[in-house]
Each structure stands twice: as structure tokens, then as C-alpha cells.
Coordinates of C-alpha atoms in Angstrom, one line a residue:
X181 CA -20.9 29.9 17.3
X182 CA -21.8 26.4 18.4
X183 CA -25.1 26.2 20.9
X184 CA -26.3 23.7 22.7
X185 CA -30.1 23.7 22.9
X186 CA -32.2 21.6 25.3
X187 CA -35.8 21.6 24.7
X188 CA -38.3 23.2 27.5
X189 CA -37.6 24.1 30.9
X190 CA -37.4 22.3 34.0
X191 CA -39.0 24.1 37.0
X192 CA -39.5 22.3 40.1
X193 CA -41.7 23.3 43.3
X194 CA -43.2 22.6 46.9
X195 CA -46.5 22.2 47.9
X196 CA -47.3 23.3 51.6
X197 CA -50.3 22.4 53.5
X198 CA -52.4 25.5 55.4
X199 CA -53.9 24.5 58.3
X200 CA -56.5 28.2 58.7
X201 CA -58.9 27.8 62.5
X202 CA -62.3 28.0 61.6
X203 CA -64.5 30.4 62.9
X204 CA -66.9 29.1 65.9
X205 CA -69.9 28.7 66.3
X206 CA -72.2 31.8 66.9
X207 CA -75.1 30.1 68.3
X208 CA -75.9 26.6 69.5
X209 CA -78.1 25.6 66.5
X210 CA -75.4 26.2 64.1
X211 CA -73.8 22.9 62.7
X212 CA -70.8 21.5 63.6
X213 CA -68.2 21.7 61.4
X214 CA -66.9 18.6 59.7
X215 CA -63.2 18.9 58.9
X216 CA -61.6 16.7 56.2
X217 CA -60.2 13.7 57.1
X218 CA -56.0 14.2 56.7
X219 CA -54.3 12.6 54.1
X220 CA -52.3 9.2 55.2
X221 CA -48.9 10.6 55.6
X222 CA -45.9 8.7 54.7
X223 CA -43.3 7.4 57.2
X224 CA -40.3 9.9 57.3
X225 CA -37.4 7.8 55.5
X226 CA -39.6 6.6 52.8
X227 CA -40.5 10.5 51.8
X228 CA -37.1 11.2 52.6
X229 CA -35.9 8.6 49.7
X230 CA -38.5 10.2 47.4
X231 CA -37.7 13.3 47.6
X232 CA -33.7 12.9 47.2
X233 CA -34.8 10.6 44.1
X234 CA -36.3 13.0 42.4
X235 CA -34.2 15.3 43.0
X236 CA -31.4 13.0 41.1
X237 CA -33.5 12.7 38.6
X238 CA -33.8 16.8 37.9
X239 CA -30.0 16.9 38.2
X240 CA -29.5 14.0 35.3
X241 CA -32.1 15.8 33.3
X242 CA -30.7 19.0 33.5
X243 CA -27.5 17.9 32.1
X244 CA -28.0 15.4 29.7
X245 CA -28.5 17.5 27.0
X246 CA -31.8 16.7 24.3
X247 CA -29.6 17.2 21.2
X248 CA -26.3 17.5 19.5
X249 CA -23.9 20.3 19.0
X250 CA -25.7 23.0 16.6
X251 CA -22.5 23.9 14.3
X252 CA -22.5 27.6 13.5
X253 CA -19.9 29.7 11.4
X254 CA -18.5 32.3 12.2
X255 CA -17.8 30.4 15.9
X256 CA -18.8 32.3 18.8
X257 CA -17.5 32.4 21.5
X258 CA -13.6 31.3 20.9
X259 CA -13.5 28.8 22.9
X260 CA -15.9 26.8 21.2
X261 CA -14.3 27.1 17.5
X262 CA -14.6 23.7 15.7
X263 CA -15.4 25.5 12.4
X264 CA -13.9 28.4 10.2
X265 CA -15.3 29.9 7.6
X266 CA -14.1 32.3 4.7
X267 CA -15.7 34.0 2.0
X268 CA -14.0 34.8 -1.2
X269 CA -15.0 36.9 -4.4
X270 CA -14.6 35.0 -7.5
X271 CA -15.2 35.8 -11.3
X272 CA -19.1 35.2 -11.1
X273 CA -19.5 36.6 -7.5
X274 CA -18.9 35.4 -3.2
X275 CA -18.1 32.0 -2.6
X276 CA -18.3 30.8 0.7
X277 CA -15.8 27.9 2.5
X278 CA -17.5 26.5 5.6
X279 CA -14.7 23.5 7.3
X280 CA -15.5 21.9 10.5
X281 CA -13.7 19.3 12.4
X282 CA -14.9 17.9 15.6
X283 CA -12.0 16.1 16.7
X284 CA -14.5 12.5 17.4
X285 CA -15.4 15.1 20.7
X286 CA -18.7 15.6 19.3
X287 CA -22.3 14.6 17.8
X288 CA -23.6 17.3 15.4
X289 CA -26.9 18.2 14.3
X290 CA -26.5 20.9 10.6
X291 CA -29.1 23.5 10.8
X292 CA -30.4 26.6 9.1
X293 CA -28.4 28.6 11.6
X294 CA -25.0 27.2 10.2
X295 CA -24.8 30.1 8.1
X296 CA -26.8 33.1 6.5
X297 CA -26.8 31.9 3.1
X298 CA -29.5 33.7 1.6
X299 CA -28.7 37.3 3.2
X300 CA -24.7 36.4 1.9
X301 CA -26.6 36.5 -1.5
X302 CA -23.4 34.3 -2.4
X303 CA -23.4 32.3 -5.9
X304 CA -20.9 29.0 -4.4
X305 CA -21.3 27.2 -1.0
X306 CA -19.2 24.5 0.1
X307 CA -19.9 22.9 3.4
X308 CA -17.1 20.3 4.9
X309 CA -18.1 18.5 8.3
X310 CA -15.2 16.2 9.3
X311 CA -14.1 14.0 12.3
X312 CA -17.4 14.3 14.0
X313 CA -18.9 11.5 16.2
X314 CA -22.6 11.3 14.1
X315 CA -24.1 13.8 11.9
X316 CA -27.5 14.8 11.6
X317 CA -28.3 16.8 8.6
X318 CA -31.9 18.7 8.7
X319 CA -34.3 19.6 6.1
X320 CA -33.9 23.3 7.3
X321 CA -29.9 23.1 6.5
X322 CA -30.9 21.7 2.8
X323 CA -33.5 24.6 2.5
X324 CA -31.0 27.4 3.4
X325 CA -27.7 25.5 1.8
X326 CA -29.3 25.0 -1.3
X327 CA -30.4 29.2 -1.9
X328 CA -27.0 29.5 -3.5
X329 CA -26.9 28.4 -6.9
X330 CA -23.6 26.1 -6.6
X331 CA -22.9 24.1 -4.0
X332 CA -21.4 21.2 -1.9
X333 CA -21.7 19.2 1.3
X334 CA -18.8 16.8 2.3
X335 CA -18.9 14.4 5.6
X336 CA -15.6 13.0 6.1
X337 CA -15.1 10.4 9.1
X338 CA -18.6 11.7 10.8
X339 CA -19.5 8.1 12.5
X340 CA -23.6 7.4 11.7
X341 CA -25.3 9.6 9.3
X342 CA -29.0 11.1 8.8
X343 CA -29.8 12.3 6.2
X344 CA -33.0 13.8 4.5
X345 CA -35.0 14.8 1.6
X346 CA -34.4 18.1 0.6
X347 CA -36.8 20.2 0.3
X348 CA -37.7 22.1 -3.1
X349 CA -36.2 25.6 -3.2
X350 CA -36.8 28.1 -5.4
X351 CA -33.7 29.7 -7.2
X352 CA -33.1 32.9 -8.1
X353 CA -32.0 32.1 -11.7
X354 CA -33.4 28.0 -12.5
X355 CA -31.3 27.6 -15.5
X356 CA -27.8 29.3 -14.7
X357 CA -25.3 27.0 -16.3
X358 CA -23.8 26.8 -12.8
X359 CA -26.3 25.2 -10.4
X360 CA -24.5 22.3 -8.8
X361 CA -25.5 20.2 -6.0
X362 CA -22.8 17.5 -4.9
X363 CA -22.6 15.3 -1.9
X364 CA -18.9 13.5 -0.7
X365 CA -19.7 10.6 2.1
X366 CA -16.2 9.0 2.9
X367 CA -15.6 7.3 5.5
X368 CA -18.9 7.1 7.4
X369 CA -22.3 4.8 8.0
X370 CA -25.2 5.9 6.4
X371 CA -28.6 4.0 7.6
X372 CA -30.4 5.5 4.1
X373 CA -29.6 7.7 1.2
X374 CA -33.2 9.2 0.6
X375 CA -34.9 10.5 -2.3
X376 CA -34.8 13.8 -3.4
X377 CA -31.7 14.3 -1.6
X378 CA -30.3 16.2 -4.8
X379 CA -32.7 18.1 -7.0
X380 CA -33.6 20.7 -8.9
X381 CA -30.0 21.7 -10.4
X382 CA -28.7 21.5 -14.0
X383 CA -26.1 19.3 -12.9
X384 CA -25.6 17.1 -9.7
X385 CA -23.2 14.3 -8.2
X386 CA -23.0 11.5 -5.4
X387 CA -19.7 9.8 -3.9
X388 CA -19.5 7.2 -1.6
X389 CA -15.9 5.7 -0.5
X390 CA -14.9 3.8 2.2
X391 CA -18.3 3.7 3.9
X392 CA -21.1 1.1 4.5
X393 CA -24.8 2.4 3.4
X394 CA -28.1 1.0 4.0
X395 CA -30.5 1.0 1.1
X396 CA -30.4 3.7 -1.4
X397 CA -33.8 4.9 -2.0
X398 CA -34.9 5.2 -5.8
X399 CA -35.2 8.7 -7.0
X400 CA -32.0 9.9 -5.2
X401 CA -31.4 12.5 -7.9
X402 CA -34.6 14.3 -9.0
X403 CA -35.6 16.9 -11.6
X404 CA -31.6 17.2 -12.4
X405 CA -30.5 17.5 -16.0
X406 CA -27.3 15.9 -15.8
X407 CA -25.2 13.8 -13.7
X408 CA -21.1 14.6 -13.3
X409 CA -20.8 11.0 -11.5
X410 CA -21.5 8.8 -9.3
X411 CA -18.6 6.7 -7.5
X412 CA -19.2 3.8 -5.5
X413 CA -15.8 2.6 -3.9
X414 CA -14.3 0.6 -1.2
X415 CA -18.2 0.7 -0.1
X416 CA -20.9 -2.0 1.2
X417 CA -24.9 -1.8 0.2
X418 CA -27.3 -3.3 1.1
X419 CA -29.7 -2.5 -1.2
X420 CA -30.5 0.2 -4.7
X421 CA -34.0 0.1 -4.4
X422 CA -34.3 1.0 -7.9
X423 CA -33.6 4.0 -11.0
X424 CA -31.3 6.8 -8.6
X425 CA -32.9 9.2 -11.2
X426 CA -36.7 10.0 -10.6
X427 CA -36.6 10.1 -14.3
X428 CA -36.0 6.6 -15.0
X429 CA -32.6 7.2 -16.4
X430 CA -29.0 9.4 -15.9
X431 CA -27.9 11.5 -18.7
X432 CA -23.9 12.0 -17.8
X433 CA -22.4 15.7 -17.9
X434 CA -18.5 16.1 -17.1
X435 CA -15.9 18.7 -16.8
X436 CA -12.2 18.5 -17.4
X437 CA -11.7 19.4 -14.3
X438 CA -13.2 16.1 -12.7
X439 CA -11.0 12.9 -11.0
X440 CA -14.2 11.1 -12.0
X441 CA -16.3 10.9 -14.4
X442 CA -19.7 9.1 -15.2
X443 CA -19.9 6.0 -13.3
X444 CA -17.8 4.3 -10.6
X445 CA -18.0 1.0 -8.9
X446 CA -14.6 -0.3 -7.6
X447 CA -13.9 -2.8 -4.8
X448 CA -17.4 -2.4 -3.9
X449 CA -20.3 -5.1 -2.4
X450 CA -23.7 -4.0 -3.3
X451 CA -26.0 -7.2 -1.7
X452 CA -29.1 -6.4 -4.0
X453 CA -29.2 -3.7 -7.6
X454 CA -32.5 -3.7 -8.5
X455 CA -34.1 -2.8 -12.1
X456 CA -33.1 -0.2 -13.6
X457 CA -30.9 0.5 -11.0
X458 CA -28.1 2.4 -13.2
X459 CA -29.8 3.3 -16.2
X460 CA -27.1 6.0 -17.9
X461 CA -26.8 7.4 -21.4
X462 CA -25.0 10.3 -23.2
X463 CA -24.4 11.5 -26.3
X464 CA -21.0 13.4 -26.5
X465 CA -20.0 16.2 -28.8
X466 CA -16.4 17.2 -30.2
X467 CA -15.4 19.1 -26.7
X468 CA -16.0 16.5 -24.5
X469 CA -13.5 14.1 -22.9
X470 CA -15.0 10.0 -23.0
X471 CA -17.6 9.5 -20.8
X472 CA -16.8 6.0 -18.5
X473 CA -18.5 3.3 -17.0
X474 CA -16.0 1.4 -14.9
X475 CA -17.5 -1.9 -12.6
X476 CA -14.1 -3.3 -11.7
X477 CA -13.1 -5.9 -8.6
X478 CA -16.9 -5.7 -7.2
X479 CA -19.3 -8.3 -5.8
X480 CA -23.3 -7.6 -7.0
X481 CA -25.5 -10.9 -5.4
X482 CA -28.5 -9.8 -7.0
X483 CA -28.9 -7.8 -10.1
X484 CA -32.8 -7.2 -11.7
X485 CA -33.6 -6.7 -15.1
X486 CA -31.7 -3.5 -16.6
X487 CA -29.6 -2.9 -13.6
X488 CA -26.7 -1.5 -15.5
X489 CA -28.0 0.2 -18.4
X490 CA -25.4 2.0 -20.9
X491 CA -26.2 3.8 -24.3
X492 CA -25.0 5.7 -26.2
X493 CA -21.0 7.7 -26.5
X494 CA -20.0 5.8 -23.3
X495 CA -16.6 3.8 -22.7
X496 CA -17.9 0.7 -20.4
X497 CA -15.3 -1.4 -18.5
X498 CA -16.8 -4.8 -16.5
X499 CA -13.7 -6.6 -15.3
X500 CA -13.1 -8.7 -12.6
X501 CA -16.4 -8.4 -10.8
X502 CA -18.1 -11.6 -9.3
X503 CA -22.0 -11.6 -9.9
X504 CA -25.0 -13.7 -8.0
X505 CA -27.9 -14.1 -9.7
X506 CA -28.4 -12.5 -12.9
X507 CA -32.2 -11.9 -13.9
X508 CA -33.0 -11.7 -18.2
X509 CA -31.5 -8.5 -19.5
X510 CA -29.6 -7.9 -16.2
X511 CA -26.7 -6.0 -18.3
X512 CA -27.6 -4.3 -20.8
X513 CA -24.5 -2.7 -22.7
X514 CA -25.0 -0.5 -25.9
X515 CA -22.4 1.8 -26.7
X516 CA -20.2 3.2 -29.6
X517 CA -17.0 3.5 -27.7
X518 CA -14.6 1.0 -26.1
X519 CA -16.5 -2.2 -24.1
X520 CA -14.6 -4.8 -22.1
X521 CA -16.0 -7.3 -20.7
X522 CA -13.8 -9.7 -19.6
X523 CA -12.5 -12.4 -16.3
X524 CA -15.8 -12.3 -14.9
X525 CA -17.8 -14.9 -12.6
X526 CA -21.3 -15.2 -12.8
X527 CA -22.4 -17.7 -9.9
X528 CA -26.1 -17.6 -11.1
X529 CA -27.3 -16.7 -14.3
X530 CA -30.6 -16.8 -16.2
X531 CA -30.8 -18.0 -19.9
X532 CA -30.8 -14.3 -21.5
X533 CA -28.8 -12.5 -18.6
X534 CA -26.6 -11.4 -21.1
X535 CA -28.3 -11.1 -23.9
X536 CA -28.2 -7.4 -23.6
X537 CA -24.8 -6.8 -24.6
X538 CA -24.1 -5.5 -27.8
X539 CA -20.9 -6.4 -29.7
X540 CA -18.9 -4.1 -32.3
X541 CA -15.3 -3.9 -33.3
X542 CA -14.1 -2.6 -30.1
X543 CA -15.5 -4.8 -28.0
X544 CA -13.1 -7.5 -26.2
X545 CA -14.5 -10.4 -24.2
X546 CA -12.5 -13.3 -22.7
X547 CA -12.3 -15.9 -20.0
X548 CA -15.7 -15.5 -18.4
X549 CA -16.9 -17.9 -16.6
X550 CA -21.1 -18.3 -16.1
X551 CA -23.3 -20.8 -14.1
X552 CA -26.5 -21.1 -14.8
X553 CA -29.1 -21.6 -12.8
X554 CA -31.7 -23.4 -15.4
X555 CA -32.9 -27.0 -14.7
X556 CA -33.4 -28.2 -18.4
X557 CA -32.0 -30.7 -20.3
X558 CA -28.4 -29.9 -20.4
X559 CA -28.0 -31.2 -24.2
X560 CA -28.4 -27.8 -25.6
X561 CA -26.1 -25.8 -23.2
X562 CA -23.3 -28.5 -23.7
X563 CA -23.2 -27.8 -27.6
X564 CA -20.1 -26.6 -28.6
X565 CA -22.2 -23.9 -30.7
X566 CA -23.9 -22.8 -27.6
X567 CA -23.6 -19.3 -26.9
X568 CA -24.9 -16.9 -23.6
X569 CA -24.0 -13.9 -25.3
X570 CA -25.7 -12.5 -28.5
X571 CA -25.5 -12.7 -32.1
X572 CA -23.6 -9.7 -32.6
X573 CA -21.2 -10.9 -29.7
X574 CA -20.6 -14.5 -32.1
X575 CA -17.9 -16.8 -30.5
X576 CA -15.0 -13.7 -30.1
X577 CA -14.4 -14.9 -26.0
X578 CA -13.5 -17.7 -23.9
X579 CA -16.4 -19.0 -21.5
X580 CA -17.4 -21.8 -19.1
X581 CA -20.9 -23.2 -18.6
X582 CA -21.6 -24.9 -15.4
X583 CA -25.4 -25.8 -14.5
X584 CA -25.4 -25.6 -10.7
X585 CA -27.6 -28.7 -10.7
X586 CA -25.6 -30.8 -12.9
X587 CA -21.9 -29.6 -12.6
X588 CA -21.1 -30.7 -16.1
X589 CA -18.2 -28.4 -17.4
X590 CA -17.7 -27.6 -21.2
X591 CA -15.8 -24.4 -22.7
X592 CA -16.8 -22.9 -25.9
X593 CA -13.5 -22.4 -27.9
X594 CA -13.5 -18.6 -29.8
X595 CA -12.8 -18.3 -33.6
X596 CA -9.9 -16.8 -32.9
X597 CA -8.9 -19.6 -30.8
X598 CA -9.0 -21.5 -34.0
X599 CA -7.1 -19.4 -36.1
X600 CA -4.2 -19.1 -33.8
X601 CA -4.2 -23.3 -33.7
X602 CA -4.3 -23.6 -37.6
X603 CA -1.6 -20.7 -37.7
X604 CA 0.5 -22.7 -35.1
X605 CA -0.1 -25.8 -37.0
X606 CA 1.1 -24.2 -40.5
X607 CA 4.0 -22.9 -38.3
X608 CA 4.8 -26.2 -37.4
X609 CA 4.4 -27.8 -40.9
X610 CA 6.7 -25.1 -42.4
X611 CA 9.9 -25.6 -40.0
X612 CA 9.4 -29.1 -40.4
X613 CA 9.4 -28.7 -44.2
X614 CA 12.5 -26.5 -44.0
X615 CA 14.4 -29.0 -41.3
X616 CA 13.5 -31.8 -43.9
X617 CA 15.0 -29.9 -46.7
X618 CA 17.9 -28.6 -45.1
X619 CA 18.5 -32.5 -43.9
X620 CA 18.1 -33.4 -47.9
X621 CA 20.9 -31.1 -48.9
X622 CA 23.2 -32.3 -46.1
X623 CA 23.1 -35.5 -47.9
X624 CA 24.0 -34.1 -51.5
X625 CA 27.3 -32.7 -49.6
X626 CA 28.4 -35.8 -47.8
X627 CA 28.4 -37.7 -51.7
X628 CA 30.1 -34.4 -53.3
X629 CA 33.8 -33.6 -52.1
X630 CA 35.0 -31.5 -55.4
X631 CA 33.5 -28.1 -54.2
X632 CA 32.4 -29.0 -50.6
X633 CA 33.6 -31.0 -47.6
X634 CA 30.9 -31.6 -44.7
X635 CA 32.0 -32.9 -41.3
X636 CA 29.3 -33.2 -38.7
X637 CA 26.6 -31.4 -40.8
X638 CA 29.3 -28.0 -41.2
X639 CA 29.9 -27.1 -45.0
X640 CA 33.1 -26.0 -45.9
X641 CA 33.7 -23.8 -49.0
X642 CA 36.8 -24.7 -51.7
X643 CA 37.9 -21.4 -50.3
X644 CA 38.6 -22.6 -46.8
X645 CA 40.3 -25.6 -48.5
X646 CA 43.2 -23.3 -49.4
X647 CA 43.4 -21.7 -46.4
X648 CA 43.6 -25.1 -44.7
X649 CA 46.4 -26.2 -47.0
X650 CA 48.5 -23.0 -46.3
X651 CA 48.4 -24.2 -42.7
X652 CA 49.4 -27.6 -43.5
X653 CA 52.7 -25.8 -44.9
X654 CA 53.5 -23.8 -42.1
X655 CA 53.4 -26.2 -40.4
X656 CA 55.8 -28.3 -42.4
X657 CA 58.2 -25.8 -42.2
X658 CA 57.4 -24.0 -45.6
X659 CA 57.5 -20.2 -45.4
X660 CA 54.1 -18.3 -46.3
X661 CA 55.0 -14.8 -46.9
X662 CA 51.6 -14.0 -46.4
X663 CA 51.7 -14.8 -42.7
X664 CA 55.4 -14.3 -42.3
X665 CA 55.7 -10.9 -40.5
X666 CA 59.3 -10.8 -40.5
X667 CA 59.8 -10.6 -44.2
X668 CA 60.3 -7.4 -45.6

């Protein structure tokens, strides 16, 4: 059933002067009566306007409704059905299927009445509010929605956005495996992601595609043990105030059964990541698929310290992403799995911006390009042994270093680099070696005509001689019976 609720009522009335005679007086010494003098009384079209003003206004009042569209499932009456809902039983008990779609007719408010969650004593909740004009979501909807152990809330192509903190619910069983809490925003504009939107659940994720958001509040996830993913794409932020974790840091959790998996930022603009921002680690055992960190084709103008954080049994993957300004220790990469880092633009880096990266033998770096922002002498950063990366990272990728003040340019050539010139220049050495050789012999055959003949740098063997003579017959007119197919 969807309601329409208007706060108050509007009641409206008339106010009528009584003019009562007064009794007279008895006997002459009794006082006059003084009546009150009449109120000045307004000219008849003026009150006339007045009153049909107001009662204009009434009319306008009474039908501009206060609020949006309550969404209710089951929808009552018929006519009114935007949303269906179905309830199924599954191996660990009910799960519930709530879909809505609005058809861009109407603005929607999600409240407690949605749906008796806690009398359906259900174990799986899923929520999908599509198409809709702008979305309010309410802490009573989170209190109710989040009773059942397992859920999710997507808002597909829902205009503008509210949300709010949850608020903390108790559970029925705190530490079933299966307490999820996701949220899907595609498609939509959302003012602010707050904190303590998801909480309180083993497990938890957030995804964000084609959608603009406002500032991400830190401490979006809170008291969760693990995070599935989080998946920034074909997005714009303005600002990731700080750790999404309350915690500090994102231990990653995934199932098989998962498009994504840890964390995602592709084709995405995030204006400012502050510190500590992403701060992820895992450690994986035997049954577990690789855990990924993919920042591919993205813009980040400002990055603090620690704003991408990996440790641990992670795959990381930072390609093709242009960076602002870079602050000391703004990546900070250490992982035992694959770690590309490679055709990256850094318009604005501090000295140890990438000092945090930490090198092994599956790490592959190339043709980076960084500008730093320092105003030193630009003697050191023009050595040819100058390196922004660390130690462990040595000279294994192709870089440029351009000071923004002083737009020198010099590129640091890798090792490997060298080792393919010195292999190319062996390469070269040898053929030559062989051509002068080869040339050498040539020579020896042009003096020697009692085994060879050589015309034009061919050799001919003392073999083809023979044939050449049995030619020279034929054609002379001297029978070879080895060529003459009409002897017998």
C-alpha cells in the first residue's frame, strides 16, 4: 500500500459579532452605560480580497502534500502498485524480495511501514527501489530492515538521495556466519554517504557506479568484521573524509560467488582521499580465490598520507590513473601477490610519495611519469642514480622527473634497459662477425676453380659441373640416354 501522509489538519472558521440590548436603567441614579467603541471596519472590496486570499491559500495547502510517497509492500489498494513483493523459503529459512519501480512519477520517502520485517521473523531481506524521482531513506527503515540477519538495499536511477546513519540493532543471533548488510547506489546523486551507514554485521559491502556523491563520511562501515568490496566506478567524489572503517582499517572477505571482489576504482574522479582513506589488508587461506585491488583509468587530485593502504595476500593493480598532489607515504603498497604499477602520471608529488611501495619478484613498474613539486636544488633529482621509488624497487621501471618550477626533463634508464642494449649490441657484433666471415670465404672461391665455381657470390658444387656439361651435349646434338625418354 502506498499512503500519502500530510502532517496536521487544516480547519478553518468564522467569527461573528453579537450585538445582545442591554438592560435599562431601573432608576435614574443608575449609571449610564458605556458601550465599547466598534472596531474600524474595513471597506467591502478590500475584506472581500482577503477573504478570497486566504481562502487560495487553504486550497494550495490542502493539496500540496508535506511529504513523499510512503512505499509499502504488499501494495494496497491496486491501483496504487509500484512495488511487489515475494517471500520465499530457502535452506536456512524465509527470504523476502521487495522491487519497486516508480516509473520517474514519484518522490519516495522508505519507512518502517515498508514491510513487517521483524513479525516475518525472515533470515534474508532484499530491498530494490528503482526509477524513482528522489529517495529518502529513514532511520526507522534501517532499524526495521536491518532485524533480519542478511540483507540488502539497492537504489537504481532514484534522482537525489538521503541517506542516514543507521541505527544499532540488536540481532537475534550476533555472530551467525550470515549477517550481511550491502548497499548498490547506481545511477543516482548522493549529497553524503554517512557514518554508520553499515554496521554491526560479520560481513558488509558498498557500490557506487555511475553516480556523483558528495563527501563520504569516515567511519562508513562500523563494528563489521569483514568487507566483500567496495566498488567505486564511472563515479565523481568530492571528498573521503578519511578511514571508511571506524576501525582504522578493512579486512577483505569474498565469496566465489562475487563479480567483485575487494576493492574497485575504475573510470572514477575522487577530487580529495584523505589519510588513511583505503586502508585494506587480508590474509588469505588455501580456499580462497585472490583478493584484488584494482585503481585503473582514475583521476585522485589530492591524496593524504596512507590513502591507499595494501598488506598482506592482496593482488594490487594501479594503471593508468592520473594523480594531483601526492603527500609522503601517499601509497603505501605491501603485498605478497602480483603488484603493477605501471603508465601512471603524477602531476604533483612530494619527495617520499612513493616511498611506500614495496618491490618483490612480481612486481612490474614502467613508464611512469612524476612531477614533483619540491623547490631545491635540482642537482640531486637530475642524477641519473636518482630514484622516487624505494630500495627494494631499485631501477626495474622507466620514469620521468619534472620539477614544476624548473621544467628540466631527465629519464632514469632501468637495468634491464641496459641489458637489452648490450644484448642488442652483441647481436649486432655477431652478424657482423658472421657477414665478415662469410665475405672472407667468398674470396677463397673466386681464386679456387678445381672444386668450386662462384658467380655473383653463388657457389657451385663439381656436382652441378656435370650436370652442366650434360646440357652442353644436348644441346649439341649428343644423345643423353638419361634424359632421352624415347629410348627403350
Amino acid at each position: 500500500m502506498l499512503s500519502r501522509a500530510v502532517s496536521g489538519t487544516q480547519q478553518q472558521g468564522a467569527h461573528r459579532w453579537r450585538w445582545q440590548s442591554l438592560p435599562r436603567a431601573s432608576t435614574p441614579s443608575a449609571r449610564p452605560v458605556k458601550f465599547p467603541s466598534p472596531a474600524p471596519r474595513l471597506p467591502c472590496n478590500i475584506s472581500g480580497w482577503l477573504v478570497a486570499a486566504g481562502v487560495m491559500v487553504m486550497l494550495m495547502l490542502g493539496a500540496t502534500p508535506c511529504c513523499c510517497l510512503e512505499a509499502r509492500c504488499p501494495a494496497q489498494p491496486a491501483f496504487e502498485s509500484y512495488c511487489q513483493c515475494a517471500t520465499a523459503r530457502i535452506r536456512s529459512g524465509i527470504e523476502i524480495t521487495i522491487k519497486c519501480d516508480f516509473q520517474k512519477k514519484e518522490e519516495v520517502v522508505l519507512t518502517k511501514n515498508i514491510y513487517p520485517f521483524r513479525e516475518s521473523k525472515a533470515v534474508s531481506a532484499s530491498v530494490r527501489i528503482a526509477n524513482a524521482t528522489s529517495v529518502r531513506v529513514t532511520e526507522g527503515f534501517l532499524g526495521a530492515w536491518l532485524e533480519v540477519l542478511s540483507v540488502g538495499l539497492d537504489l537504481w536511477n532514484c534522482g537525489t538521495v538521503s541517506l542516514v546513519t543507521a541505527p544499532p540493532v540488536y540481532l537475534r543471533h550476533p555472530h551467525a556466519f550470515s549477517t550481511f548488510v550491502g548497499i548498490g547506489l547506481v545511477g543516482c546523486k548522493v549529497p553524503e554517504i554517512p557514518a554508520g551507514l553499515l554496521r554491526d554485521r560479520v560481513t558488509a559491502s558498498l557500490l557506487v557506479m555511475n553516480s556523483a556523491v558528495g563527501v563520504v563520511r569516515r567511519g562508513v562501515f562500523q563494528r563489521v568484521r569483514k568487507v566483500r568490496y567496495i566498488v567505486l566506478e564511472d563515479s565523481v567524489v568530492e571528498k573521503v573524509e578519511g578511514s571508511v572503517a571506524l576501525e582504522g582499517y578493512v579486512t577483505l572477505h569474498q565469496l566465489d560467488s562475487h563479480r567483485w571482489n575487494g576493492l574497485t576504482l575504475s573510470n572514477t574522479n575522487i577530487h580529495e582521499l584523505g589519510p588513511g582513506a583505503f586502508n585494506l589488508t587480508h590474509k588469505a587461506n588455501k580456499l580462497e580465490n585472490v583478493h584484488k585491488v584494482v585503481v585503473e583509468n582514475s583521476r585522485v587530485d589530492y591524496m593524504g598520507r596512507g590513502g591507499i593502504t595494501v598488506q598482506g595476500d592482496v593482488a594490487v593493480t594501479i594503471k593508468n590513473n592520473s594523480f594531483g598532489k601526492l603527500e609522503d607515504f601517499a601509497l603505501m603498497i605491501d603485498v605478497t601477490r602480483d603488484f603493477k604499477f605501471e603508465d601512471n602520471v603524477v602531476v604533483a608529488a612530494e619527495e617520499g610519495a612513493l616511498r611506500g611501495l614495496q618491490c618483490h619478484n612480481f612486481t612490474e613498474m614502467e613508464t611512469n611519469m612524476i612531477y614533483f613539486s619540491t623547490e631545491r636544488n635540482m642537482t640531486e633529482l637530475l642524477q641519473p642514480s636518482f630514484n622516487p621509488f624505494p630500495a627494494s624497487c631499485g631501477h626495474s621501471q622507466i620514469f620521468r622527473v619534472v620539477n614544476q618550477a624548473l621544467p628540466l626533463t631527465t629519464t632514469a634508464i632501468s637495468t634491464s634497459t641496459w641489458v637489452l642494449l648490450v644484448l642488442l649490441l652483441l647481436l649486432v657484433l655477431a652478424v657482423g662477425g658472421v657477414l665478415h666471415r662469410w665475405r672472407e670465404n667468398n674470396k677463397m672461391l673466386n681464386f679456387s676453380a678445381n672444386n668450386f665455381q662462384s658467380s655473383n657470390g653463388v657457389t657451385s658444387s663439381a656436382r652441378y659441373e656435370a650436370t652442366q656439361q650434360e646440357v652442353n651435349m644436348m644441346q649439341d646434338g649428343v644423345p643423353n640416354p638419361l634424359y632421352d625418354r624415347t629410348a627403350l
